[in-house]
Short mmCIF file of C-alpha atoms and ligand atoms in Angstrom, two decimals:
data_model
loop_
_atom_site.label_atom_id
_atom_site.label_comp_id
_atom_site.label_asym_id
_atom_site.label_seq_id
_atom_site.Cartn_x
_atom_site.Cartn_y
_atom_site.Cartn_z
CA MET A 1 62.74 95.36 49.41
CA LYS A 2 61.58 98.94 49.52
CA ILE A 3 62.43 99.13 53.19
CA PHE A 4 65.79 97.50 52.66
CA PHE A 5 66.58 99.99 49.90
CA ALA A 6 65.50 102.90 52.02
CA LEU A 7 67.68 101.71 54.86
CA CYS A 8 70.72 101.41 52.63
CA VAL A 9 70.29 104.79 51.08
CA THR A 10 69.18 106.97 53.89
CA THR A 11 70.33 105.27 57.01
CA LEU A 12 73.99 105.38 57.75
CA PHE A 13 73.54 102.96 60.52
CA LEU A 14 70.83 101.62 62.69
CA CYS A 15 71.21 100.59 66.24
CA THR A 16 68.41 98.80 67.95
CA VAL A 17 68.45 98.29 71.67
CA LYS A 18 66.83 95.05 72.77
CA SER A 19 63.45 95.45 74.34
CA HIS A 20 64.00 93.53 77.60
CA HIS A 21 66.74 95.54 78.94
CA SER A 22 68.39 95.86 82.33
CA TRP A 23 68.43 99.14 84.22
CA TRP A 24 72.07 99.89 83.37
CA GLN A 25 71.62 99.61 79.60
CA SER A 26 70.13 103.06 79.27
CA MET A 27 71.36 104.59 82.50
CA SER A 28 72.52 108.10 83.06
CA LEU A 29 75.69 107.51 85.05
CA TYR A 30 77.11 110.30 87.18
CA GLN A 31 80.74 110.14 88.24
CA ILE A 32 81.38 111.59 91.68
CA TYR A 33 84.88 112.45 92.77
CA PRO A 34 84.00 112.30 96.48
CA ARG A 35 86.76 114.54 97.77
CA SER A 36 85.54 117.40 95.58
CA PHE A 37 81.78 116.97 95.55
CA MET A 38 80.41 118.18 98.90
CA ASP A 39 82.03 118.63 102.29
CA SER A 40 79.61 118.06 105.19
CA ASP A 41 81.96 118.56 108.14
CA GLY A 42 83.96 121.62 107.13
CA ASP A 43 87.36 119.96 106.91
CA GLY A 44 87.79 121.08 103.32
CA ASN A 45 87.43 117.55 101.93
CA GLY A 46 84.27 116.28 100.31
CA ASP A 47 82.76 113.27 102.08
CA LEU A 48 80.02 110.65 102.07
CA ARG A 49 77.58 112.70 104.16
CA GLY A 50 78.11 115.49 101.66
CA ILE A 51 77.00 113.16 98.87
CA ILE A 52 73.95 112.11 100.91
CA ASN A 53 73.01 115.78 101.29
CA LYS A 54 73.04 116.17 97.52
CA LEU A 55 71.03 113.10 96.51
CA ASP A 56 68.04 115.33 95.89
CA TYR A 57 70.03 117.24 93.35
CA LEU A 58 71.15 114.07 91.57
CA ALA A 59 67.66 112.63 91.47
CA ASP A 60 66.40 115.89 90.02
CA LEU A 61 69.13 115.67 87.37
CA LYS A 62 67.61 112.30 86.36
CA VAL A 63 70.72 110.39 87.32
CA ASP A 64 70.20 106.61 87.46
CA ALA A 65 73.47 105.58 89.05
CA LEU A 66 76.37 107.17 90.91
CA TRP A 67 79.90 105.93 90.43
CA LEU A 68 82.18 106.88 93.30
CA THR A 69 85.91 107.04 92.66
CA PRO A 70 87.85 105.34 95.49
CA ILE A 71 86.86 106.02 99.10
CA TYR A 72 88.95 103.18 100.52
CA LYS A 73 91.61 103.54 103.18
CA SER A 74 94.63 104.98 101.44
CA SER A 75 97.76 107.03 101.93
CA MET A 76 96.48 109.17 99.04
CA VAL A 77 99.70 109.09 97.01
CA ASP A 78 97.50 108.56 93.96
CA ASN A 79 94.34 110.03 95.48
CA GLY A 80 92.84 106.79 96.68
CA TYR A 81 93.92 104.61 93.76
CA ASP A 82 96.54 103.38 96.23
CA ALA A 83 94.29 101.51 98.66
CA SER A 84 95.75 100.23 101.91
CA ASN A 85 92.55 98.36 102.72
CA PHE A 86 89.98 97.45 100.07
CA THR A 87 87.16 96.96 102.56
CA GLY A 88 87.68 99.97 104.80
CA ILE A 89 86.55 103.57 104.34
CA ASN A 90 89.10 106.38 104.45
CA TYR A 91 88.28 108.39 107.61
CA MET A 92 88.42 111.56 105.47
CA PHE A 93 85.23 110.43 103.70
CA GLY A 94 83.42 109.15 106.81
CA THR A 95 82.63 105.76 108.29
CA MET A 96 81.22 102.46 107.10
CA GLN A 97 77.90 103.54 108.67
CA ASP A 98 77.96 106.63 106.47
CA PHE A 99 78.55 104.42 103.46
CA GLU A 100 75.68 102.14 104.43
CA SER A 101 73.36 105.13 104.80
CA LEU A 102 74.54 106.44 101.44
CA VAL A 103 73.61 103.16 99.77
CA LYS A 104 70.27 103.02 101.51
CA ARG A 105 69.36 106.64 100.79
CA THR A 106 70.47 106.35 97.17
CA HIS A 107 68.30 103.27 96.76
CA ASP A 108 65.40 105.14 98.34
CA TYR A 109 65.66 107.50 95.39
CA SER A 110 65.70 104.52 93.03
CA MET A 111 69.26 105.31 92.08
CA LYS A 112 72.15 102.82 92.14
CA VAL A 113 75.60 102.97 93.68
CA LEU A 114 78.64 101.83 91.74
CA MET A 115 82.11 101.56 93.24
CA ASP A 116 85.57 101.78 91.83
CA CYS A 117 87.23 98.39 92.01
CA ILE A 118 91.04 98.62 91.96
CA PRO A 119 92.24 95.09 91.29
CA THR A 120 95.54 95.88 89.61
CA TYR A 121 97.59 97.14 92.55
CA SER A 122 97.36 97.98 96.22
CA SER A 123 99.17 100.57 98.26
CA ASP A 124 102.61 99.61 99.57
CA GLN A 125 101.03 100.34 102.97
CA HIS A 126 98.57 97.48 102.49
CA GLU A 127 98.99 94.67 105.02
CA TRP A 128 99.38 92.21 102.12
CA PHE A 129 102.39 94.06 100.81
CA GLN A 130 104.01 94.37 104.22
CA LYS A 131 103.58 90.63 104.72
CA SER A 132 104.77 89.88 101.23
CA VAL A 133 107.93 91.86 101.87
CA ALA A 134 108.45 89.90 105.06
CA GLY A 135 107.93 86.63 103.21
CA ASP A 136 104.87 85.63 105.30
CA GLU A 137 102.63 83.01 103.72
CA PRO A 138 100.26 83.08 101.93
CA TYR A 139 101.31 86.60 100.92
CA THR A 140 104.78 85.91 99.52
CA ASP A 141 103.55 85.83 95.94
CA TYR A 142 100.66 88.30 96.17
CA TYR A 143 102.86 90.75 94.27
CA VAL A 144 105.16 90.43 91.29
CA TRP A 145 108.67 89.95 92.69
CA LYS A 146 111.73 89.36 90.53
CA GLU A 147 115.37 89.07 91.31
CA GLY A 148 117.53 91.71 89.74
CA LYS A 149 120.51 91.26 87.47
CA LYS A 150 123.94 92.12 88.78
CA ASP A 151 125.63 94.40 86.32
CA ASP A 152 129.01 95.92 87.19
CA GLY A 153 128.29 95.26 90.85
CA THR A 154 124.95 97.17 90.85
CA MET A 155 121.50 95.62 90.85
CA GLN A 156 119.60 96.20 87.62
CA PRO A 157 115.83 95.72 87.18
CA PRO A 158 114.80 92.45 85.52
CA ASN A 159 113.77 94.24 82.32
CA ASN A 160 113.29 97.67 80.78
CA TRP A 161 109.56 98.11 81.50
CA ARG A 162 108.62 101.71 82.25
CA SER A 163 105.96 102.85 84.67
CA VAL A 164 102.97 104.67 83.13
CA PHE A 165 103.79 107.68 85.31
CA ASN A 166 107.58 107.80 85.14
CA GLY A 167 110.81 105.87 85.56
CA SER A 168 111.32 102.13 85.73
CA ALA A 169 108.33 99.91 86.50
CA TRP A 170 110.53 98.05 89.01
CA THR A 171 111.57 99.17 92.49
CA TRP A 172 114.13 97.43 94.64
CA ASN A 173 113.09 96.31 98.10
CA ASP A 174 116.00 95.87 100.47
CA LYS A 175 114.26 93.71 102.98
CA ARG A 176 112.96 91.23 100.41
CA GLN A 177 116.13 91.59 98.34
CA ALA A 178 114.12 91.69 95.13
CA PHE A 179 112.41 94.08 92.71
CA TYR A 180 108.65 94.50 92.68
CA LEU A 181 106.59 95.53 89.67
CA HIS A 182 104.51 98.71 89.69
CA GLN A 183 102.91 99.98 86.51
CA PHE A 184 102.06 103.25 88.24
CA THR A 185 103.80 104.89 91.26
CA PRO A 186 106.27 102.87 93.38
CA SER A 187 103.66 103.20 96.16
CA GLN A 188 101.32 101.02 94.05
CA PRO A 189 102.87 97.55 93.79
CA ASP A 190 101.10 95.37 91.20
CA LEU A 191 99.12 92.42 92.45
CA ASN A 192 99.95 88.98 91.07
CA TYR A 193 97.01 87.25 89.38
CA ARG A 194 99.01 84.09 88.91
CA ASN A 195 98.56 83.54 92.64
CA LYS A 196 95.36 81.61 93.39
CA ASP A 197 94.93 82.99 96.93
CA LEU A 198 95.12 86.55 95.67
CA VAL A 199 92.54 85.78 93.00
CA GLU A 200 90.20 84.54 95.74
CA GLU A 201 90.85 87.58 97.96
CA MET A 202 89.75 89.91 95.17
CA LYS A 203 86.57 87.93 94.65
CA ASP A 204 85.81 88.20 98.36
CA ILE A 205 86.24 91.95 98.13
CA LEU A 206 83.58 92.09 95.41
CA ARG A 207 81.29 89.98 97.61
CA PHE A 208 81.94 92.28 100.55
CA TRP A 209 80.69 95.33 98.66
CA MET A 210 77.79 93.48 97.08
CA LYS A 211 76.69 92.58 100.60
CA LYS A 212 76.72 96.29 101.39
CA GLY A 213 74.27 96.78 98.53
CA VAL A 214 76.61 98.00 95.81
CA ASP A 215 75.04 97.64 92.34
CA GLY A 216 78.15 97.31 90.24
CA PHE A 217 81.77 98.20 89.70
CA ARG A 218 83.98 100.29 87.49
CA ILE A 219 87.10 98.19 87.19
CA ASP A 220 90.20 100.33 87.16
CA ALA A 221 93.23 100.15 84.88
CA THR A 222 92.45 96.69 83.45
CA PRO A 223 95.16 96.67 80.75
CA TYR A 224 97.72 96.46 83.54
CA LEU A 225 96.02 93.67 85.46
CA VAL A 226 98.15 90.83 84.11
CA GLU A 227 101.02 91.15 81.69
CA ASN A 228 99.13 88.84 79.37
CA GLN A 229 96.03 90.06 77.59
CA ASN A 230 94.27 86.67 77.50
CA LEU A 231 94.63 86.03 81.21
CA ASN A 232 93.31 89.53 81.62
CA TYR A 233 90.04 88.76 79.83
CA GLU A 234 89.80 85.50 81.72
CA MET A 235 89.82 87.34 85.06
CA MET A 236 87.02 89.60 83.83
CA GLN A 237 84.91 86.53 83.13
CA GLN A 238 85.64 85.15 86.58
CA TRP A 239 84.45 88.39 88.19
CA ARG A 240 81.31 88.29 86.07
CA ASP A 241 80.68 84.79 87.43
CA VAL A 242 81.19 85.97 91.00
CA VAL A 243 78.73 88.81 90.55
CA ASP A 244 76.13 86.67 88.81
CA GLU A 245 76.47 83.86 91.28
CA TYR A 246 75.95 86.32 94.13
CA ALA A 247 72.81 87.63 92.51
CA LYS A 248 71.51 84.14 91.90
CA LYS A 249 72.16 82.89 95.41
CA VAL A 250 71.58 86.00 97.46
CA ASP A 251 69.74 89.02 96.15
CA GLN A 252 68.73 88.72 92.46
CA VAL A 253 70.27 92.12 91.75
CA SER A 254 71.41 92.66 88.17
CA ARG A 255 74.83 94.24 88.52
CA VAL A 256 76.88 96.15 86.03
CA LEU A 257 80.60 95.73 85.37
CA MET A 258 82.43 98.44 83.42
CA VAL A 259 86.14 98.72 82.68
CA GLU A 260 88.61 101.49 82.09
CA ASP A 261 90.93 100.75 79.18
CA TYR A 262 92.21 103.43 76.81
CA ALA A 263 93.08 100.84 74.15
CA ASN A 264 92.15 100.60 70.47
CA ILE A 265 88.64 99.64 69.44
CA SER A 266 89.32 95.95 68.76
CA THR A 267 90.95 95.39 72.16
CA ILE A 268 88.07 97.24 73.77
CA MET A 269 85.37 95.26 72.02
CA LYS A 270 86.68 91.97 73.40
CA TYR A 271 85.54 92.96 76.87
CA TYR A 272 81.96 92.57 75.72
CA SER A 273 82.50 88.88 75.27
CA SER A 274 84.40 88.52 78.53
CA GLY A 275 81.56 89.18 80.90
CA ILE A 276 81.97 92.95 81.04
CA ASN A 277 78.77 94.88 80.34
CA PHE A 278 80.68 97.66 78.70
CA PRO A 279 84.20 99.04 78.49
CA PHE A 280 84.19 102.82 78.80
CA ASN A 281 84.08 104.39 75.38
CA PHE A 282 86.34 107.43 75.24
CA GLY A 283 85.61 108.02 71.54
CA LEU A 284 83.84 111.35 72.04
CA MET A 285 86.94 112.61 73.83
CA ASP A 286 88.68 112.62 70.45
CA ILE A 287 86.51 115.52 69.31
CA ASN A 288 88.54 118.72 69.28
CA ASN A 289 88.12 122.36 68.20
CA LEU A 290 88.94 121.46 64.63
CA SER A 291 86.70 118.40 64.28
CA THR A 292 84.22 118.56 61.42
CA ALA A 293 80.79 116.96 61.23
CA THR A 294 82.33 114.21 59.12
CA ASP A 295 85.07 113.56 61.68
CA VAL A 296 82.45 113.19 64.35
CA LYS A 297 80.33 110.91 62.21
CA ASN A 298 83.39 108.75 61.66
CA ILE A 299 83.92 108.54 65.41
CA LEU A 300 80.31 107.47 65.91
CA ASP A 301 80.58 104.93 63.11
CA SER A 302 83.69 103.37 64.53
CA CYS A 303 82.22 103.21 68.01
CA ILE A 304 78.88 101.74 67.04
CA LEU A 305 79.49 99.72 63.91
CA LYS A 306 82.14 97.59 65.59
CA MET A 307 79.94 96.76 68.56
CA PRO A 308 78.88 93.16 68.94
CA ASN A 309 75.19 92.50 68.35
CA GLY A 310 72.99 93.53 71.25
CA ALA A 311 75.89 95.09 73.19
CA THR A 312 75.39 98.31 75.13
CA ALA A 313 77.06 101.48 73.94
CA ASN A 314 78.26 104.21 76.28
CA TRP A 315 79.59 107.73 75.92
CA VAL A 316 82.18 109.19 78.25
CA VAL A 317 82.96 112.87 77.79
CA GLY A 318 85.05 113.64 80.85
CA ASN A 319 86.56 112.15 83.96
CA HIS A 320 89.05 112.77 86.75
CA ASP A 321 92.02 111.97 84.50
CA ASN A 322 91.39 114.39 81.63
CA PRO A 323 90.93 118.13 81.18
CA ARG A 324 87.31 119.13 81.58
CA LEU A 325 85.02 119.16 78.58
CA VAL A 326 84.64 122.94 78.21
CA SER A 327 88.36 123.53 78.76
CA ARG A 328 89.29 120.88 76.25
CA ILE A 329 87.15 122.01 73.36
CA GLY A 330 85.43 125.28 74.24
CA ILE A 331 81.83 125.96 75.13
CA HIS A 332 80.23 125.41 71.70
CA ARG A 333 81.79 122.05 71.04
CA ALA A 334 81.14 121.12 74.65
CA THR A 335 77.40 121.72 74.30
CA ALA A 336 77.46 119.69 71.08
CA VAL A 337 79.23 116.79 72.78
CA THR A 338 76.79 116.99 75.69
CA ALA A 339 73.92 116.50 73.23
CA LEU A 340 75.71 113.51 71.70
CA ALA A 341 76.39 111.91 75.05
CA LEU A 342 72.86 112.37 76.35
CA LEU A 343 70.91 111.54 73.22
CA LEU A 344 72.87 108.83 71.41
CA PRO A 345 71.76 105.29 72.29
CA ALA A 346 72.56 103.73 75.63
CA VAL A 347 74.61 104.84 78.61
CA ALA A 348 75.50 108.52 79.17
CA VAL A 349 78.34 109.25 81.56
CA THR A 350 78.59 112.68 83.20
CA TYR A 351 81.56 113.81 85.27
CA TYR A 352 80.41 115.91 88.25
CA GLY A 353 80.31 119.61 87.40
CA ASP A 354 80.25 119.08 83.64
CA GLU A 355 76.48 119.52 83.81
CA ILE A 356 76.98 123.17 84.77
CA GLY A 357 79.84 123.62 82.30
CA MET A 358 82.58 123.89 84.93
CA PRO A 359 86.01 124.45 83.37
CA ASP A 360 89.35 123.29 84.76
CA ALA A 361 90.49 125.32 87.74
CA PRO A 362 93.57 127.47 87.19
CA ILE A 363 96.69 125.72 88.42
CA PHE A 364 98.45 127.44 91.27
CA SER A 365 100.97 124.75 92.03
CA LYS A 366 104.24 124.10 90.23
CA ALA A 367 103.85 120.34 90.62
CA PRO A 368 103.78 118.29 87.41
CA SER A 369 100.33 118.53 85.87
CA LYS A 370 99.36 114.88 86.51
CA PHE A 371 99.25 115.65 90.21
CA THR A 372 97.55 119.02 90.11
CA ASP A 373 94.48 117.70 88.33
CA PRO A 374 92.66 120.95 87.50
CA GLU A 375 89.60 118.87 86.59
CA ARG A 376 89.22 117.78 90.22
CA SER A 377 88.42 121.18 91.75
CA PRO A 378 85.47 121.47 94.14
CA MET A 379 81.93 121.46 92.78
CA GLN A 380 80.57 124.98 92.40
CA TRP A 381 77.21 124.91 94.18
CA ASN A 382 76.61 128.60 94.87
CA ASN A 383 78.37 131.90 95.42
CA SER A 384 78.91 131.58 99.18
CA THR A 385 82.12 130.53 100.98
CA SER A 386 84.13 128.03 98.94
CA ALA A 387 81.36 127.89 96.34
CA GLY A 388 79.04 126.23 98.85
CA PHE A 389 81.26 123.15 98.74
CA SER A 390 82.61 123.64 102.25
CA THR A 391 82.18 126.04 105.15
CA ASN A 392 85.97 126.08 105.30
CA ILE A 393 87.73 128.76 103.26
CA LYS A 394 90.59 126.32 102.83
CA THR A 395 89.65 123.39 100.63
CA TRP A 396 91.85 120.47 99.58
CA ARG A 397 92.12 121.90 96.07
CA PRO A 398 91.39 125.59 95.49
CA VAL A 399 87.90 126.45 94.31
CA ASN A 400 87.90 127.97 90.83
CA PRO A 401 87.60 131.75 91.39
CA ASN A 402 84.96 131.90 88.64
CA TYR A 403 82.48 130.33 91.09
CA LYS A 404 81.01 133.76 91.89
CA THR A 405 79.18 133.66 88.57
CA LEU A 406 79.53 130.07 87.50
CA ASN A 407 77.66 128.03 90.05
CA LEU A 408 74.62 125.79 90.22
CA ALA A 409 72.37 128.19 92.16
CA PHE A 410 72.90 130.90 89.59
CA ALA A 411 72.60 128.48 86.66
CA LYS A 412 69.27 127.20 87.98
CA VAL A 413 67.65 130.61 87.72
CA SER A 414 69.13 131.49 84.33
CA ASP A 415 66.98 129.89 81.66
CA ASP A 416 69.74 129.93 79.11
CA SER A 417 72.40 128.30 81.29
CA TYR A 418 74.46 125.24 80.47
CA TYR A 419 72.77 123.49 83.37
CA ASN A 420 69.24 124.13 82.08
CA TYR A 421 70.29 122.98 78.63
CA TYR A 422 71.80 119.82 80.10
CA LYS A 423 68.71 119.19 82.18
CA ALA A 424 66.32 119.71 79.30
CA LEU A 425 68.24 117.20 77.19
CA ALA A 426 68.65 114.74 80.05
CA SER A 427 64.90 114.76 80.62
CA LEU A 428 64.40 113.42 77.07
CA ARG A 429 66.15 110.22 78.11
CA ASN A 430 62.79 109.04 79.42
CA MET A 431 61.31 109.06 75.94
CA HIS A 432 61.08 105.69 74.24
CA ALA A 433 62.81 107.17 71.24
CA VAL A 434 65.91 107.97 73.27
CA ARG A 435 65.75 105.00 75.60
CA SER A 436 65.47 102.37 72.93
CA GLY A 437 64.84 103.94 69.54
CA ASN A 438 66.77 103.57 66.32
CA LEU A 439 69.63 105.83 65.43
CA GLN A 440 70.29 107.43 62.07
CA VAL A 441 73.25 109.74 61.54
CA LYS A 442 73.88 112.02 58.56
CA VAL A 443 76.12 114.85 57.58
CA LEU A 444 73.98 117.58 55.99
CA GLU A 445 75.16 120.66 54.09
CA ASN A 446 78.78 119.64 54.60
CA ASP A 447 79.19 120.56 58.19
CA VAL A 448 76.01 119.82 60.06
CA LEU A 449 75.90 116.58 61.97
CA ALA A 450 72.32 115.45 62.23
CA PHE A 451 71.00 112.45 64.02
CA SER A 452 67.58 111.13 64.81
CA ARG A 453 66.33 108.80 67.47
CA ASN A 454 63.12 107.22 66.56
CA LYS A 455 60.81 104.60 67.99
CA LYS A 456 57.89 105.00 65.68
CA LYS A 457 56.35 107.88 63.81
CA LYS A 458 55.48 110.64 66.26
CA ASN A 459 58.07 109.53 68.73
CA SER A 460 61.29 111.01 67.49
CA VAL A 461 64.08 113.28 68.57
CA TYR A 462 66.32 115.12 66.09
CA VAL A 463 69.64 116.69 66.98
CA LEU A 464 71.39 119.12 64.65
CA ILE A 465 74.91 120.31 65.32
CA ASN A 466 76.42 123.02 63.18
CA PHE A 467 80.17 122.48 63.22
CA SER A 468 80.82 125.46 60.97
CA GLU A 469 81.09 129.19 61.61
CA GLN A 470 78.34 129.86 59.04
CA ASN A 471 74.58 129.81 59.16
CA LYS A 472 73.27 126.60 57.65
CA THR A 473 69.87 125.61 56.36
CA VAL A 474 69.11 121.92 56.36
CA ASN A 475 66.28 119.68 55.28
CA LEU A 476 65.27 117.12 57.88
CA MET A 477 62.89 115.45 55.46
CA GLU A 478 66.00 113.52 54.42
CA PHE A 479 65.31 111.34 57.42
CA GLU A 480 62.73 108.58 57.03
CA ASN A 481 59.20 109.39 58.21
CA THR A 482 59.87 112.93 59.35
CA ASP A 483 56.89 115.06 60.18
CA PRO A 484 56.87 118.20 57.98
CA GLU A 485 56.39 120.33 61.10
CA LEU A 486 58.66 119.81 64.06
CA ALA A 487 58.58 121.36 67.52
CA PHE A 488 61.81 123.11 68.34
CA TYR A 489 62.73 121.86 71.79
CA ARG A 490 66.00 123.41 72.88
CA ALA A 491 69.19 125.00 71.59
CA SER A 492 72.65 125.28 73.07
CA PRO A 493 72.93 128.28 75.42
CA GLY A 494 73.68 131.81 74.32
CA LEU A 495 71.78 131.89 71.01
CA GLY A 496 68.61 133.56 72.19
CA LEU A 497 66.45 130.93 70.51
CA THR A 498 63.15 130.31 72.20
CA SER A 499 61.78 126.83 72.57
CA GLY A 500 58.35 125.60 71.64
CA SER A 501 57.86 127.04 68.16
CA LEU A 502 56.93 124.85 65.21
CA MET A 503 59.38 124.81 62.33
CA ASN A 504 59.24 123.45 58.80
CA ALA A 505 61.36 120.33 58.75
CA ASN A 506 62.44 120.98 55.17
CA GLU A 507 64.05 124.30 55.96
CA ILE A 508 65.69 124.59 59.32
CA ASN A 509 68.12 127.36 59.96
CA ILE A 510 70.96 126.68 62.38
CA PRO A 511 73.18 129.51 63.61
CA PRO A 512 76.97 129.01 63.53
CA THR A 513 78.28 126.49 66.11
CA ALA A 514 74.77 125.87 67.45
CA THR A 515 73.20 122.63 68.59
CA MET A 516 69.42 122.40 68.14
CA VAL A 517 67.10 119.68 69.36
CA PHE A 518 63.65 118.93 67.92
CA VAL A 519 61.04 116.63 69.36
CA ASP A 520 58.15 115.01 67.59
CA SER A 521 55.91 113.32 70.12
C1 GLC B 1 93.36 104.85 86.88
C2 GLC B 1 92.72 106.05 87.53
C3 GLC B 1 93.75 107.15 87.67
C4 GLC B 1 94.94 106.62 88.43
C5 GLC B 1 95.51 105.41 87.71
C6 GLC B 1 96.66 104.80 88.46
O1 GLC B 1 93.68 105.10 85.55
O2 GLC B 1 91.62 106.49 86.79
O3 GLC B 1 93.22 108.27 88.33
O4 GLC B 1 95.91 107.62 88.55
O5 GLC B 1 94.50 104.44 87.58
O6 GLC B 1 96.31 104.45 89.75
MG1 MG B 2 84.69 116.62 104.91
#
């Protein structure tokens, strides 16, 4: 009773991770945008050999798994999300042998390789589409074709659906004399999941990559898979079965399936019961410059409280489709969000470059912003030519001119850098408290978000984030079982606070906007 009472009063919520857990349940997942990560052959485009050359770096960063955005053959209208062959490697990134070495070398480091799976559409250059246009079987119905409506002598699309990017979601094809559906660009015709042969083709593609040693998939744009939400979830379950069956029959590898869906929480949560290990949680991306500690606590509550029992949480703070973390919310909030992502329970997702606090690159082009993607600029490795990304001074996207001072090499030797802060926090992910401990979250002194991760007494991590512009003094004894003396582990960069000192848990001073981490071990 006493424990129950204590839980109700002091614990805003508890989240226990099951003890037998699979590797992906607490992984640190690193998203690589291959074209911008590392160029090994000087053509100005990042490539697979470039990634291989940087595996050391990723292992040192304590990354557990790499997720590569698409490297498939493509005409690059949508930067690889328009694949013209789902089982071939775009020559720009290298060869299939390079991919095989990448998988092998990554596994040698005990890291995993996850691929982007793009089931919703192919490129219009894909052989399937060409054959579908021509009416060749079995491809005729691989895409969603509809006759138009004649209106005043002109052909009108079958309905008023709009593409996510712009204009009608239907494009007329003269040869086929019909409209085809495309939720994104007209170069990305939607595949038709009501066609049994197509469904089988996609499963074979998953098997193809599993045979290459791939450890899981990030499934792209799932809300647009089928224009029927239930069929959508059903496909997810079928892919789960394919993956599990492969493991059972062939290699016993436990594989992870993650989906991208920017929908509301209840739609998202249904993926958990449809065979998906976790849908990406973009909740922390709602934090902005004005967010208060209470706002953030509400975000955490809504993300965690609604999770099905035993499900795995995850925290995405940036990706190739959104402005970069520090550009979105400024450096202080960014360091706060980094602490949340790395130290809340379960999976932490890091977008390449965010670990050194890279901002968006300035935009030089007049093209609409969707296609300039300032968050996809080359990784800033050092202060040599093209930031050490390429030996070529011309790179596919301009390097951010701030690379002279903001780069990994420089950050490594500056104790108080974003990178060293990130690394220090990431290294705590090995602690039992962070890997599988309980979570308690509180708002203290109005605007300090405080959370603890705790396995048992003497195995705890406390994170304090001051969302205000004032100094705050908080009492951590408000958390259950807190040691009266806590070792100060690390603070967000730029505060001049030195690590290692012991502080009284009942009176901890936090400078304005600071994040402070304490460890009791
Ligand atoms: C996914 C990708 C995005 C792409 C879109 C359409 O949302 O993350 O980069 O533009 O699909 O292909
Ligand atoms: Mg290259």
